[in-house]
Tab-separated table of C-alpha atoms in Angstrom:
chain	number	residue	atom	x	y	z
S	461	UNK	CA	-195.595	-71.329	30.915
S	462	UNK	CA	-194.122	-70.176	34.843
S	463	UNK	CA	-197.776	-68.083	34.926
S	464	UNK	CA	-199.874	-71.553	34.513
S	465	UNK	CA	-201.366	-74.277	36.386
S	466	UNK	CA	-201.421	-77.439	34.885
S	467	UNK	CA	-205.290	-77.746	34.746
S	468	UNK	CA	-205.877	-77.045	30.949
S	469	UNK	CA	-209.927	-77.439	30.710
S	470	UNK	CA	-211.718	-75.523	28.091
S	471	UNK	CA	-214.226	-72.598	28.177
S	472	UNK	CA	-216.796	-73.830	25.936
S	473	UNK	CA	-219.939	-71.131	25.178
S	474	UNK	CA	-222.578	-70.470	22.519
S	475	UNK	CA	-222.171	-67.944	19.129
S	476	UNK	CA	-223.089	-64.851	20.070
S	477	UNK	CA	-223.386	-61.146	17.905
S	478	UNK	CA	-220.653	-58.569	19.122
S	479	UNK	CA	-222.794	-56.040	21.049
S	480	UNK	CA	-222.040	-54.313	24.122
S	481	UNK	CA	-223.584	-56.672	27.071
S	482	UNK	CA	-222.681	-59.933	24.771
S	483	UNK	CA	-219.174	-58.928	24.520
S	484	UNK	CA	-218.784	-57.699	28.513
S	485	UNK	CA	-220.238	-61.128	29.407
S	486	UNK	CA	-217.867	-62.453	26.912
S	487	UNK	CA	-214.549	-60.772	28.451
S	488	UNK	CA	-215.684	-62.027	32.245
S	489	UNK	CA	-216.274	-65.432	30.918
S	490	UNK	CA	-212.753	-65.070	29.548
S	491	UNK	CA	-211.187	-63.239	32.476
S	492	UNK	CA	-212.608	-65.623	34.745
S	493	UNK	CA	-210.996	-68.575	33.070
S	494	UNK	CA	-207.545	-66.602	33.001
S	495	UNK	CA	-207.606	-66.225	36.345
S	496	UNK	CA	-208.315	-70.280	36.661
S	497	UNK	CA	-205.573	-70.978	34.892
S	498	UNK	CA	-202.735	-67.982	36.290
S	499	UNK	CA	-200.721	-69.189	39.330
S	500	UNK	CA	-201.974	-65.819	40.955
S	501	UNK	CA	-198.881	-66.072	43.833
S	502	UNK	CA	-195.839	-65.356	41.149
S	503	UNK	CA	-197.509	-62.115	39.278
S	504	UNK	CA	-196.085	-59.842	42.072
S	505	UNK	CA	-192.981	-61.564	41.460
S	506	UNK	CA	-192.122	-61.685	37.192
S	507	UNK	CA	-190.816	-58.669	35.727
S	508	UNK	CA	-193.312	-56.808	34.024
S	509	UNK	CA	-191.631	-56.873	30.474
S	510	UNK	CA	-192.277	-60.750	30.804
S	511	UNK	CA	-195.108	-60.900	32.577
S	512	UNK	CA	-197.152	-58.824	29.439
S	513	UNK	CA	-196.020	-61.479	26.677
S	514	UNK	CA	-196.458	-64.123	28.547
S	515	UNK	CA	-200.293	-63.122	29.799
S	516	UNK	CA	-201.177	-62.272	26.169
S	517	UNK	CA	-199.845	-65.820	25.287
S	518	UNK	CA	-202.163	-67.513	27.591
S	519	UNK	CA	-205.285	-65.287	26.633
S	520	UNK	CA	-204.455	-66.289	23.018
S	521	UNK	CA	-204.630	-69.641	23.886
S	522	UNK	CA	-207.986	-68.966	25.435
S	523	UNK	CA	-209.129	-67.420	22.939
S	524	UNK	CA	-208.586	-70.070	20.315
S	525	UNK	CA	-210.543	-72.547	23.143
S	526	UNK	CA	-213.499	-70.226	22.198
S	527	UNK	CA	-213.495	-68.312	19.074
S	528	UNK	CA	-217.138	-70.029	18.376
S	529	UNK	CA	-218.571	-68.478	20.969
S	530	UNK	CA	-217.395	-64.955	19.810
S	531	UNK	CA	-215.453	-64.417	16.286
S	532	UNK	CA	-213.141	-61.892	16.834
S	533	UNK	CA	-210.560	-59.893	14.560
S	534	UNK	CA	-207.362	-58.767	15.409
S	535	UNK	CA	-208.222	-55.010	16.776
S	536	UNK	CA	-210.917	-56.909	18.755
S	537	UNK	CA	-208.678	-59.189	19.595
S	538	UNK	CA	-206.054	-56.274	20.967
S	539	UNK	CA	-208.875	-54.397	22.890
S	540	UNK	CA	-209.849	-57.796	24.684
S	541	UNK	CA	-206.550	-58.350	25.526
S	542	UNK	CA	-205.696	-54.929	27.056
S	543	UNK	CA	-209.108	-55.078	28.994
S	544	UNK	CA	-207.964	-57.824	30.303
S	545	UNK	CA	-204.815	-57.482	31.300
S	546	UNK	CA	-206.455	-54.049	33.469
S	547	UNK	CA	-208.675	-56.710	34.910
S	548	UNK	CA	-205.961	-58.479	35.694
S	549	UNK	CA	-202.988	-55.764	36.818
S	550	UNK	CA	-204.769	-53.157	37.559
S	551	UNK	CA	-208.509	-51.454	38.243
S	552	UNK	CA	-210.455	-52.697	34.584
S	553	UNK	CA	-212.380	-50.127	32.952
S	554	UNK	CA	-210.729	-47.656	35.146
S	555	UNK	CA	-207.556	-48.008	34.001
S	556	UNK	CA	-207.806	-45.726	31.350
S	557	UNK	CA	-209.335	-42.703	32.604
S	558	UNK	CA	-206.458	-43.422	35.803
S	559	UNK	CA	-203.852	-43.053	32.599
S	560	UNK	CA	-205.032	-39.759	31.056
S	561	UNK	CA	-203.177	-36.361	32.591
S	562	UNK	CA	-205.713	-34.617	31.597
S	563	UNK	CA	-208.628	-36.358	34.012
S	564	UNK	CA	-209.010	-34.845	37.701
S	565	UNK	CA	-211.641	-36.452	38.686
S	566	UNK	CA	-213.543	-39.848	37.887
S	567	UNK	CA	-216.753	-40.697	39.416
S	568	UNK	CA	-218.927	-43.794	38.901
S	569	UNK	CA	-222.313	-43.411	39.752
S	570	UNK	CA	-223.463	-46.813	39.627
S	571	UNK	CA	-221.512	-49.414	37.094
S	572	UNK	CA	-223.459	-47.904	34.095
S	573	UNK	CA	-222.353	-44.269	34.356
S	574	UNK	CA	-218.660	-42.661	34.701
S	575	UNK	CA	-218.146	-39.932	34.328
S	576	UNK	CA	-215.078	-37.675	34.257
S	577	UNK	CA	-214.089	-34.079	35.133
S	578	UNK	CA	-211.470	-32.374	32.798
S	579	UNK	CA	-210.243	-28.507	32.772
S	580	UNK	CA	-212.837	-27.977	36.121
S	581	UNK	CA	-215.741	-29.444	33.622
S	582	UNK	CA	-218.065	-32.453	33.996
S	583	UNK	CA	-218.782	-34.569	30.845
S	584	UNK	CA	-219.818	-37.956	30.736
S	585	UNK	CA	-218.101	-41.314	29.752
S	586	UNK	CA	-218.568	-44.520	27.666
S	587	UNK	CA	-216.625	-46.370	30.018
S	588	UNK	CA	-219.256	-48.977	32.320
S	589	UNK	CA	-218.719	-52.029	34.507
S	590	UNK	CA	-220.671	-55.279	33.199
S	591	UNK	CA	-222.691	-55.071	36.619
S	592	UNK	CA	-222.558	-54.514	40.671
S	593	UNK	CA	-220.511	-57.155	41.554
S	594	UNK	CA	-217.953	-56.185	39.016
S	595	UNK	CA	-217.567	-52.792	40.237
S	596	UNK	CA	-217.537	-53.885	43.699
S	597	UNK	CA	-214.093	-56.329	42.518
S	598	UNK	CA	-212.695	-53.239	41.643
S	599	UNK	CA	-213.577	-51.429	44.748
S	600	UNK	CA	-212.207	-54.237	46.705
S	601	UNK	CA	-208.995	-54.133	45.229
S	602	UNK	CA	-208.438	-50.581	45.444
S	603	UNK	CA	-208.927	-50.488	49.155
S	604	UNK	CA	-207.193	-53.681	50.018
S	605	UNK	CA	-204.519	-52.537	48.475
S	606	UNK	CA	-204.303	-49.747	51.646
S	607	UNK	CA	-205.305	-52.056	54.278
S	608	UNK	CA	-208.912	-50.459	54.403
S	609	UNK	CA	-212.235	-52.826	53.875
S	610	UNK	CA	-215.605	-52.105	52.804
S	611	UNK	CA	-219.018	-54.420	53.427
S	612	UNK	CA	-222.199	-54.138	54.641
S	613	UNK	CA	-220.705	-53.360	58.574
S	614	UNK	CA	-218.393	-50.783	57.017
S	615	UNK	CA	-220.594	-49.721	53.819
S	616	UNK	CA	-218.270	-46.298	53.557
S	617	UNK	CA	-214.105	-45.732	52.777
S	618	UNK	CA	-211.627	-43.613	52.142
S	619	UNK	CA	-208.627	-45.084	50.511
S	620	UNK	CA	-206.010	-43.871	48.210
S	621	UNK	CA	-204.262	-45.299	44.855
S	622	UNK	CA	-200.432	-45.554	44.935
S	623	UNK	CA	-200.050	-41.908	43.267
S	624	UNK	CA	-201.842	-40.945	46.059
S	625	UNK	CA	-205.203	-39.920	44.246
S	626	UNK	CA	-207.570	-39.865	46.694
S	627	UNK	CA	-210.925	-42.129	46.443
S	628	UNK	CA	-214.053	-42.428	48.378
S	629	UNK	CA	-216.539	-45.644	48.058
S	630	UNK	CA	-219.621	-46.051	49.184
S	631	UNK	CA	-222.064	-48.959	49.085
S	632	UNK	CA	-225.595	-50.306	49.559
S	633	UNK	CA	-227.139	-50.463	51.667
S	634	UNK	CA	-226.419	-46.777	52.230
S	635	UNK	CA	-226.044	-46.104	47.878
S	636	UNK	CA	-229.260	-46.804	46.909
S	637	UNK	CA	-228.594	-47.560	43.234
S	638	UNK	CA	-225.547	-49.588	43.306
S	639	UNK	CA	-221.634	-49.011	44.287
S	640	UNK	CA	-220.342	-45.388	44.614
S	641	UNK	CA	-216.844	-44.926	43.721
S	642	UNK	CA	-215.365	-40.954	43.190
S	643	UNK	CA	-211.224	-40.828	42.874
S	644	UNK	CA	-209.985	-37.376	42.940
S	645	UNK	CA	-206.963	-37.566	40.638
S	646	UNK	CA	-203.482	-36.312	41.909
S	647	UNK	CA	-200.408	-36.249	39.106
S	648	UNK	CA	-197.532	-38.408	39.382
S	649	UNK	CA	-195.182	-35.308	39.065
S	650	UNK	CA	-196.781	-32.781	41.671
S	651	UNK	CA	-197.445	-29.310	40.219
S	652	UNK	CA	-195.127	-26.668	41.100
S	653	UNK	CA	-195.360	-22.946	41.292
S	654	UNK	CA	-194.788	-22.166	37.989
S	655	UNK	CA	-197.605	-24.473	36.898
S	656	UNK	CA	-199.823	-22.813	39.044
S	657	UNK	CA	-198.584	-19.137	37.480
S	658	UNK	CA	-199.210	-20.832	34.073
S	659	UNK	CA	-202.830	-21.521	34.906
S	660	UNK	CA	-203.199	-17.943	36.088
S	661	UNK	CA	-203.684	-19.255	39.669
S	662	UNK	CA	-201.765	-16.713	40.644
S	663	UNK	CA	-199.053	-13.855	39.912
S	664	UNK	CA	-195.402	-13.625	40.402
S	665	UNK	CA	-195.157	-10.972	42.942
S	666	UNK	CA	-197.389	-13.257	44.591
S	667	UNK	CA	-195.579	-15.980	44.400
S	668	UNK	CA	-192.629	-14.269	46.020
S	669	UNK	CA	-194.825	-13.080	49.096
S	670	UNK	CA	-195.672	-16.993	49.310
S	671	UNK	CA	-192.528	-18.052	49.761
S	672	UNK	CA	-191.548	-15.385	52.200
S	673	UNK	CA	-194.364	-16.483	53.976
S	674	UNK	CA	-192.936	-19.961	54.664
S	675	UNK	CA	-189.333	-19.232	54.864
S	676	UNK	CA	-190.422	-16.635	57.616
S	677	UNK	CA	-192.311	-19.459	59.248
S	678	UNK	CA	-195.794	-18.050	59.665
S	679	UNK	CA	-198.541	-20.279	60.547
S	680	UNK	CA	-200.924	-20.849	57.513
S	681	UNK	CA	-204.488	-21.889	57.219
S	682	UNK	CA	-205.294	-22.036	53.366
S	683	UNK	CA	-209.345	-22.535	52.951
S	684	UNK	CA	-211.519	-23.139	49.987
S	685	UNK	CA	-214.630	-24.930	48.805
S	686	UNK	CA	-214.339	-28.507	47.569
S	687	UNK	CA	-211.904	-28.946	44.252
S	688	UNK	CA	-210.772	-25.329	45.017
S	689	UNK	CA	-207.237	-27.271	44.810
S	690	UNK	CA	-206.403	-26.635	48.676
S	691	UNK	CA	-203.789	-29.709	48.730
S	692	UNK	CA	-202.832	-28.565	45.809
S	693	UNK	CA	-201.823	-25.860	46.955
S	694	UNK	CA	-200.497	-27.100	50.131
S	695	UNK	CA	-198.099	-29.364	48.098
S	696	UNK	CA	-196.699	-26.190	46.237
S	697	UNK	CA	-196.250	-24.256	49.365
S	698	UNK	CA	-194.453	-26.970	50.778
S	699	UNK	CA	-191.635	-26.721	48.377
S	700	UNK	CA	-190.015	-23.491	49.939
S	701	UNK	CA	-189.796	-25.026	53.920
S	702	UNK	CA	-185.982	-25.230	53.852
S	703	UNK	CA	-184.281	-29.260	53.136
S	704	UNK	CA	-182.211	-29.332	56.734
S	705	UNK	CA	-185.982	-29.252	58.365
S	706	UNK	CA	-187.971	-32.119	60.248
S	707	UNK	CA	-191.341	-32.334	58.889
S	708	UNK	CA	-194.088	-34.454	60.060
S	709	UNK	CA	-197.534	-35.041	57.852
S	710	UNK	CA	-200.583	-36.154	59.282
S	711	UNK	CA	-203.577	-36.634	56.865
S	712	UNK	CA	-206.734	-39.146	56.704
S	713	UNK	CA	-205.775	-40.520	53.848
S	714	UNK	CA	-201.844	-39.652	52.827
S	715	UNK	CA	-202.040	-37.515	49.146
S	716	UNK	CA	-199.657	-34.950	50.125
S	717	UNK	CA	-196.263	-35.341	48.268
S	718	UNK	CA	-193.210	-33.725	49.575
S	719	UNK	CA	-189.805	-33.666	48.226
S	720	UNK	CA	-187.693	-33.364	51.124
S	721	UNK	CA	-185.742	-35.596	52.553
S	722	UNK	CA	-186.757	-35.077	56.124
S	723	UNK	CA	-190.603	-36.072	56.293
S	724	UNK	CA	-192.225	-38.360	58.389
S	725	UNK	CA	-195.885	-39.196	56.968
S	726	UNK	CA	-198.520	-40.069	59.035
S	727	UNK	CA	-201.931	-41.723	58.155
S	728	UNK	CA	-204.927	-42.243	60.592
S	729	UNK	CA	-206.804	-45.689	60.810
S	730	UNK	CA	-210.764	-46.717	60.751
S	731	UNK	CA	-211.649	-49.170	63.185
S	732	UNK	CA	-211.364	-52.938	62.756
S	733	UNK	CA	-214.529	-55.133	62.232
S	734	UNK	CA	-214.725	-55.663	65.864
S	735	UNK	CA	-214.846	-51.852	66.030
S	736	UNK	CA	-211.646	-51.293	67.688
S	737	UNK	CA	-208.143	-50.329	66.640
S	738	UNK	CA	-208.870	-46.860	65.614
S	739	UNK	CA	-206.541	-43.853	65.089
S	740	UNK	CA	-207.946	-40.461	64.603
S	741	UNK	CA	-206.181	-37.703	63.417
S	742	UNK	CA	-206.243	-35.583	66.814
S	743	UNK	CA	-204.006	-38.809	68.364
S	744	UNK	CA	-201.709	-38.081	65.484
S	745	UNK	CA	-201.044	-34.582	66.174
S	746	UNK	CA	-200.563	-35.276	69.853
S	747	UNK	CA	-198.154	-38.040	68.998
S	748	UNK	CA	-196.193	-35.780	66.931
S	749	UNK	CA	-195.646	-33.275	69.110
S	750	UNK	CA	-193.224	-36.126	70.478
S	751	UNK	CA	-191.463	-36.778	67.533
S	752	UNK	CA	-189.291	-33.379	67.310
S	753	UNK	CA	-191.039	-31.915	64.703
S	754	UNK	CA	-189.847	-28.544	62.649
S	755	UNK	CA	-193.207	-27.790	61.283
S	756	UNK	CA	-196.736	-29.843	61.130
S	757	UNK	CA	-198.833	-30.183	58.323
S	758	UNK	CA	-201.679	-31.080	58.622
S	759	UNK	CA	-203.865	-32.518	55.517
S	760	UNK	CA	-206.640	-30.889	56.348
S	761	UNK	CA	-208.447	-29.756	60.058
S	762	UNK	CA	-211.981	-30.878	60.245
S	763	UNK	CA	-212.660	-32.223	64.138
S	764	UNK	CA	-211.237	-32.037	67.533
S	765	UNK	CA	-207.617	-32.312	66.138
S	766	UNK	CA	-208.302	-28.447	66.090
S	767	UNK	CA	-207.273	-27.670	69.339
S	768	UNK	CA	-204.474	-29.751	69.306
S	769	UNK	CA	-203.444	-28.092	66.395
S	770	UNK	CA	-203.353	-24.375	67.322
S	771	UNK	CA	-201.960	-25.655	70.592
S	772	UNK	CA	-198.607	-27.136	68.509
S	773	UNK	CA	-198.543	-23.633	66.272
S	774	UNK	CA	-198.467	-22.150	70.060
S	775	UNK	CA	-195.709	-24.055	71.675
S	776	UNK	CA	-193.054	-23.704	69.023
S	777	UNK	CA	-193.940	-24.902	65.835
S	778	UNK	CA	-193.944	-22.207	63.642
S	779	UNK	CA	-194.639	-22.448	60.132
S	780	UNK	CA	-196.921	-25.104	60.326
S	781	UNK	CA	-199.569	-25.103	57.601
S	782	UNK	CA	-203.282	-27.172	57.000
S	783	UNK	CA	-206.514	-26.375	55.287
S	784	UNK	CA	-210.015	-25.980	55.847
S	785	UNK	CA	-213.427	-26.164	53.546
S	786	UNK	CA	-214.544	-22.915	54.233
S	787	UNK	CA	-216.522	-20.054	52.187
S	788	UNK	CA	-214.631	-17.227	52.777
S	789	UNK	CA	-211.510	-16.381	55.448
S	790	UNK	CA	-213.606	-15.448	57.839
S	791	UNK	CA	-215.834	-18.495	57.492
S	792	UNK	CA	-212.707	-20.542	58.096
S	793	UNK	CA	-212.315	-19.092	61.202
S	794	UNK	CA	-215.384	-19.664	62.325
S	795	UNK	CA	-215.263	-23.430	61.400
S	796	UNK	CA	-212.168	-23.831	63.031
S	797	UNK	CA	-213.687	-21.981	66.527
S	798	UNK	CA	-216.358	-24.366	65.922
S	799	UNK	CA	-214.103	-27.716	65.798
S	800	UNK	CA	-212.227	-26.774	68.878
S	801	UNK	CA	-215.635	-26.323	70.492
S	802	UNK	CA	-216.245	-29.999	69.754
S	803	UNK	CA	-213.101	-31.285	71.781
S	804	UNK	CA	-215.623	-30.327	74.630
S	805	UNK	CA	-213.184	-28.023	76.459
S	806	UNK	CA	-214.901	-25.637	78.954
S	807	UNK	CA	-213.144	-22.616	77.245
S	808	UNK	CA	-215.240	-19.232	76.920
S	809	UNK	CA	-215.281	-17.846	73.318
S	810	UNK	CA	-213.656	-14.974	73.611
S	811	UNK	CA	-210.489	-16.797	75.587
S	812	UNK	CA	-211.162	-19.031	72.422
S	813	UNK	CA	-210.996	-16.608	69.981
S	814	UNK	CA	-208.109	-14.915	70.855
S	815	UNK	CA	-205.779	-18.081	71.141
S	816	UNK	CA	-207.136	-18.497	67.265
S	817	UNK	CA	-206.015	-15.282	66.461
S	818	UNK	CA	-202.187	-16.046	68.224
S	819	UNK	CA	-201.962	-19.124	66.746
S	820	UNK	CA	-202.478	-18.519	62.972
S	821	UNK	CA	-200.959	-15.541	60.847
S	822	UNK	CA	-202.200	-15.567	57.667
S	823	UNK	CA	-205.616	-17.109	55.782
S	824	UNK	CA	-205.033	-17.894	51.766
S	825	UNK	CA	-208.884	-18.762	50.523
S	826	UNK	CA	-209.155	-20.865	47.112
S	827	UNK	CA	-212.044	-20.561	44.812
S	828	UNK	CA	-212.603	-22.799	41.821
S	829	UNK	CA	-214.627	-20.539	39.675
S	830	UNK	CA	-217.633	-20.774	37.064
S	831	UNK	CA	-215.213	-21.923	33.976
S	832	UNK	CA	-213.722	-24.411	36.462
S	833	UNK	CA	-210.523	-22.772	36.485
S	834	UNK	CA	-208.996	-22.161	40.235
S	835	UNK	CA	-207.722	-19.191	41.631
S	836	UNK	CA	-206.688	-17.568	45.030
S	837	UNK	CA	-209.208	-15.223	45.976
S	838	UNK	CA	-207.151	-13.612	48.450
S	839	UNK	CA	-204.370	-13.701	51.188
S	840	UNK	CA	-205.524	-12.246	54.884
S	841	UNK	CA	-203.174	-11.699	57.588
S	842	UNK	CA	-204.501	-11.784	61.221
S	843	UNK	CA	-203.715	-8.768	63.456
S	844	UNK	CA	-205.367	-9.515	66.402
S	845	UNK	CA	-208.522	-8.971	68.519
S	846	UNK	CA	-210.863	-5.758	68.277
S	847	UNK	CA	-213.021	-6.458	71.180
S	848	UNK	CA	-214.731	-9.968	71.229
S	849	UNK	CA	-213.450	-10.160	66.993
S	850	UNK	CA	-210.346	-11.533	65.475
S	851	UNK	CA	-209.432	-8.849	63.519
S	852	UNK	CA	-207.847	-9.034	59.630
S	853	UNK	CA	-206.695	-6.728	56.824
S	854	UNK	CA	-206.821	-7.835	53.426
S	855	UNK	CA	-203.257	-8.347	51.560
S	856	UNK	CA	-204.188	-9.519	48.131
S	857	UNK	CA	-207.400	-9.880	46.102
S	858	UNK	CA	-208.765	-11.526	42.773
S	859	UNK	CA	-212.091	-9.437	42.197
S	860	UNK	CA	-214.198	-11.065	38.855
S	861	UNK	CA	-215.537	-8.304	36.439
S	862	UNK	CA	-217.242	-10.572	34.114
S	863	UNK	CA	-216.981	-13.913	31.683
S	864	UNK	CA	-215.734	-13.778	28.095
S	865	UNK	CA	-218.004	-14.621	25.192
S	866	UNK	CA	-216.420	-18.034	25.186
S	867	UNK	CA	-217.669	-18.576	29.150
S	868	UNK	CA	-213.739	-17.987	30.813
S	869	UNK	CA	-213.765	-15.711	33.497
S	870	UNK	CA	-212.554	-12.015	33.387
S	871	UNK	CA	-210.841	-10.507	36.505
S	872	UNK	CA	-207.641	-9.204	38.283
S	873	UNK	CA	-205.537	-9.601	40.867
S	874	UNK	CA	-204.465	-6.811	43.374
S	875	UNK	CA	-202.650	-5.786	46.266
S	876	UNK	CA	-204.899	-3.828	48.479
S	877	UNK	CA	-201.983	-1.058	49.390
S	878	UNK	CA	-201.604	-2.308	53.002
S	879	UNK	CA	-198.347	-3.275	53.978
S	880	UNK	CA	-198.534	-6.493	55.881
S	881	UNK	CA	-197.058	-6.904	60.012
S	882	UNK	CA	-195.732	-9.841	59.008
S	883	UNK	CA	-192.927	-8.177	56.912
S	884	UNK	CA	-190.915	-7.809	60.065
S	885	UNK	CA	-190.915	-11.517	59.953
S	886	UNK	CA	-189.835	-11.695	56.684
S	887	UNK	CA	-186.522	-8.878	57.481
S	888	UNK	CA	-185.949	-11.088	60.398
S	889	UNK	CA	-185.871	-14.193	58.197
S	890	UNK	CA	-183.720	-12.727	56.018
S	891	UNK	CA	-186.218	-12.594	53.261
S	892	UNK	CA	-186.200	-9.683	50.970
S	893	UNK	CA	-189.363	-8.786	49.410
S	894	UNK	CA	-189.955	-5.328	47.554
S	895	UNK	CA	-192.245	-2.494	49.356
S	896	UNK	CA	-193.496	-1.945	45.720
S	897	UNK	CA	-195.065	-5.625	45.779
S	898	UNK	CA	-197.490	-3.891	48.235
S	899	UNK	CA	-198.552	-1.013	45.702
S	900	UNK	CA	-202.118	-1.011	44.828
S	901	UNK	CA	-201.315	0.050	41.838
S	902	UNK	CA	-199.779	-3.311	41.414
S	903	UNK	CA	-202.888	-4.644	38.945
S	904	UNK	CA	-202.862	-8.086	36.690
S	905	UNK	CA	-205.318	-8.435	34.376
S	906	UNK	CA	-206.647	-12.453	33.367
């Protein structure tokens, strides 16, 4: 077989009952002598329609080597194999959780307990690891695969998995208990705005002030709590910035998936083991101020990058859009007076303040609510300074009234009956939204 090495020495072990730790001890024993026996250097290279055949030919072979150790019949035999071949080709007990749709998030505490978020709900797994150093395999390959490490000198990463699902490990000695892995799913096909009107994330009329907003090119700052779906959402807004524009991305770790043509993604870099070699988000943005950018988004603001930031939305670069874990809108702006604080510039606060308030038009806040579902809370435009405050008037609302006897939240959406400044940007765009949009009488119930 092209997958083989010639060495053909057999895996000899003793009869064992087919319980859960015999049989994971089992598979490794099995896996391990696979991977003695692949040529390792041509699986990147053999078509996968081969290479599947062909692997389960050589595990069969193993198999027979070792049937006395652990009798097997053919559904067992099946399950082995396809455990395997995820050992092999992709992340192990991982792999299936990774292949559900339904499954947002996946978090291992430790290699006996996964467990899964579906629909905005926790529930536990029967998916394990056979111990530490098998989970920390699987951590290994998922960062390698990004050029990212993790070891004791570096015991914390961020990475990403080809879809561009985020994922965050952490190990002893900083996890107490074991290996920490949590992958925040992202779908293959990003979800578009009528996905999000089909989980009630939103309304229609909404929708159309959304896109307005971006065609108009108004500088957005979308906040929300963690999972409140603020790339999400960033991902859907980015699908009405016009084709024929240059846009450059600069995230942490890259998750955002645009579909024009014009994009230039950016990705920061941790340091080397020597501590050195590192790229941080705020050199990003200054480098891409060189690079003729249309619009910047930015994945999301958290540090000095801040300044930088509002500096680019200042200078030019209209309808650039990033997000922000904050509580409320105001909150967010808050944060982000606080980040720009931390580049250490000697600016007073209300100098500060009001170059906020020029830089960003409008707030959209994200809330992932008590039946896990997510909504936008509400849309704030910014209308300037009232003193030492950045002043805003609410443009849209979700207000809760109460949860259903089967524990879904009750509320509705409304316009708040102000008519926004930043409709003269839309006439000037050429973007025709309805005055009636505006009407608080303009109610949705969910």
């Amino acid at each position: 077989m092209v997958l083989m090495k010639s060495d053909n020495t057999a895996l000899v072990g003793s009869r064992r009952e087919f319980v859960s730790d015999e049989y994971f001890e089992f598979k490794s024993r099995i896996h391990d002598r696979l991977l003695d026996v692949l040529d390792l250097s041509v699986l990147d290279r053999v078509d996968p329609s081969i290479l599947k055949p062909e692997l389960k030919g050589i595990v069969d072979k193993i198999l027979k080597e070792n049937l006395q150790s652990m009798p097997l019949n053919a559904i067992e035999k099946e399950r082995l194999f396809n455990e395997i071949l995820d050992e092999v080709l992709g992340f192990g007990p991982l792999e299936p959780l990774l292949q559900d749709p339904t499954i947002s998030d996946i978090l291992v505490n430790t290699y006996q307990k996964v467990y899964v978020e579906r629909f905005g709900k926790l529930e536990p797994t029967d998916v394990r690891f056979k111990d530490d150093v098998h989970l920390r395999r699987i951590i290994d390959k998922i960062v390698s695969a990004v050029g990212r490490r993790i070891d004791e000198s570096s015991p914390m990463v961020d990475a990403r998995l080809l879809d561009g699902s985020r994922v965050n490990a952490i190990i002893p000695p900083l996890a107490l208990d074991g290996p920490i892995l949590s992958i925040r799913r992202f779908s293959v096909d990003p979800l578009e705005l009528e996905d999000l009107l089909g989980f009630k994330t939103l309304t229609p009329q909404i929708g159309e002030v959304l896109k307005g907003i971006v065609k108009s090119r108004l500088n957005v700052l979308i906040s929300g709590g963690t999972g409140s779906g603020k790339t999400t959402f960033l991902n859907v807004m980015s699908r009405f910035i016009p084709p024929q524009e240059r846009v450059v991305t600069i995230e942490d770790s890259a998750e955002l998936q645009l579909k024009q043509d014009h994009v230039v993604r950016l990705e920061t870099r941790p340091p080397n083991i020597e501590g050195k070699g590192e790229v941080t988000q705020r050199e990003l943005v200054i480098n891409s101020l060189r690079m003729r950018p249309d619009r910047i988004i930015l994945g999301e603001v958290r540090g000095k990058e801040a300044f930088d930031m509002l500096q680019a939305m200042n200078t030019g670069h209209d309808g650039s859009l990033t997000t922000i874990h904050a509580n409320s809108p105001r909150d967010a702006l808050m944060r982000l007076e606080t980040m720009v604080a931390m580049a250490n510039f000697d600016i007073p606060a209300e100098f500060l303040r009001k170059y906020i308030s020029s830089a960003i038009d409008v707030v959209i806040h994200l809330a992932r609510l008590t039946d896990g579902t997510r909504k936008m809370i509400s849309i704030q435009e910014i209308t300037g300074m009232e003193g030492p405050t950045i002043t805003m008037q609410e443009i849209f609302s979700f207000r809760q009234q109460g949860v259903t006897p089967e524990g879904k939240v009750r509320g509705r959406f409304a316009f708040c009956g102000v008519r926004p400044k930043f409709i003269e940007r839309f006439m000037a765009a050429g973007v025709r939204v309805s005055a009636e949009i505006f009407d608080p009488e303009n109610i949705v119930e969910v």
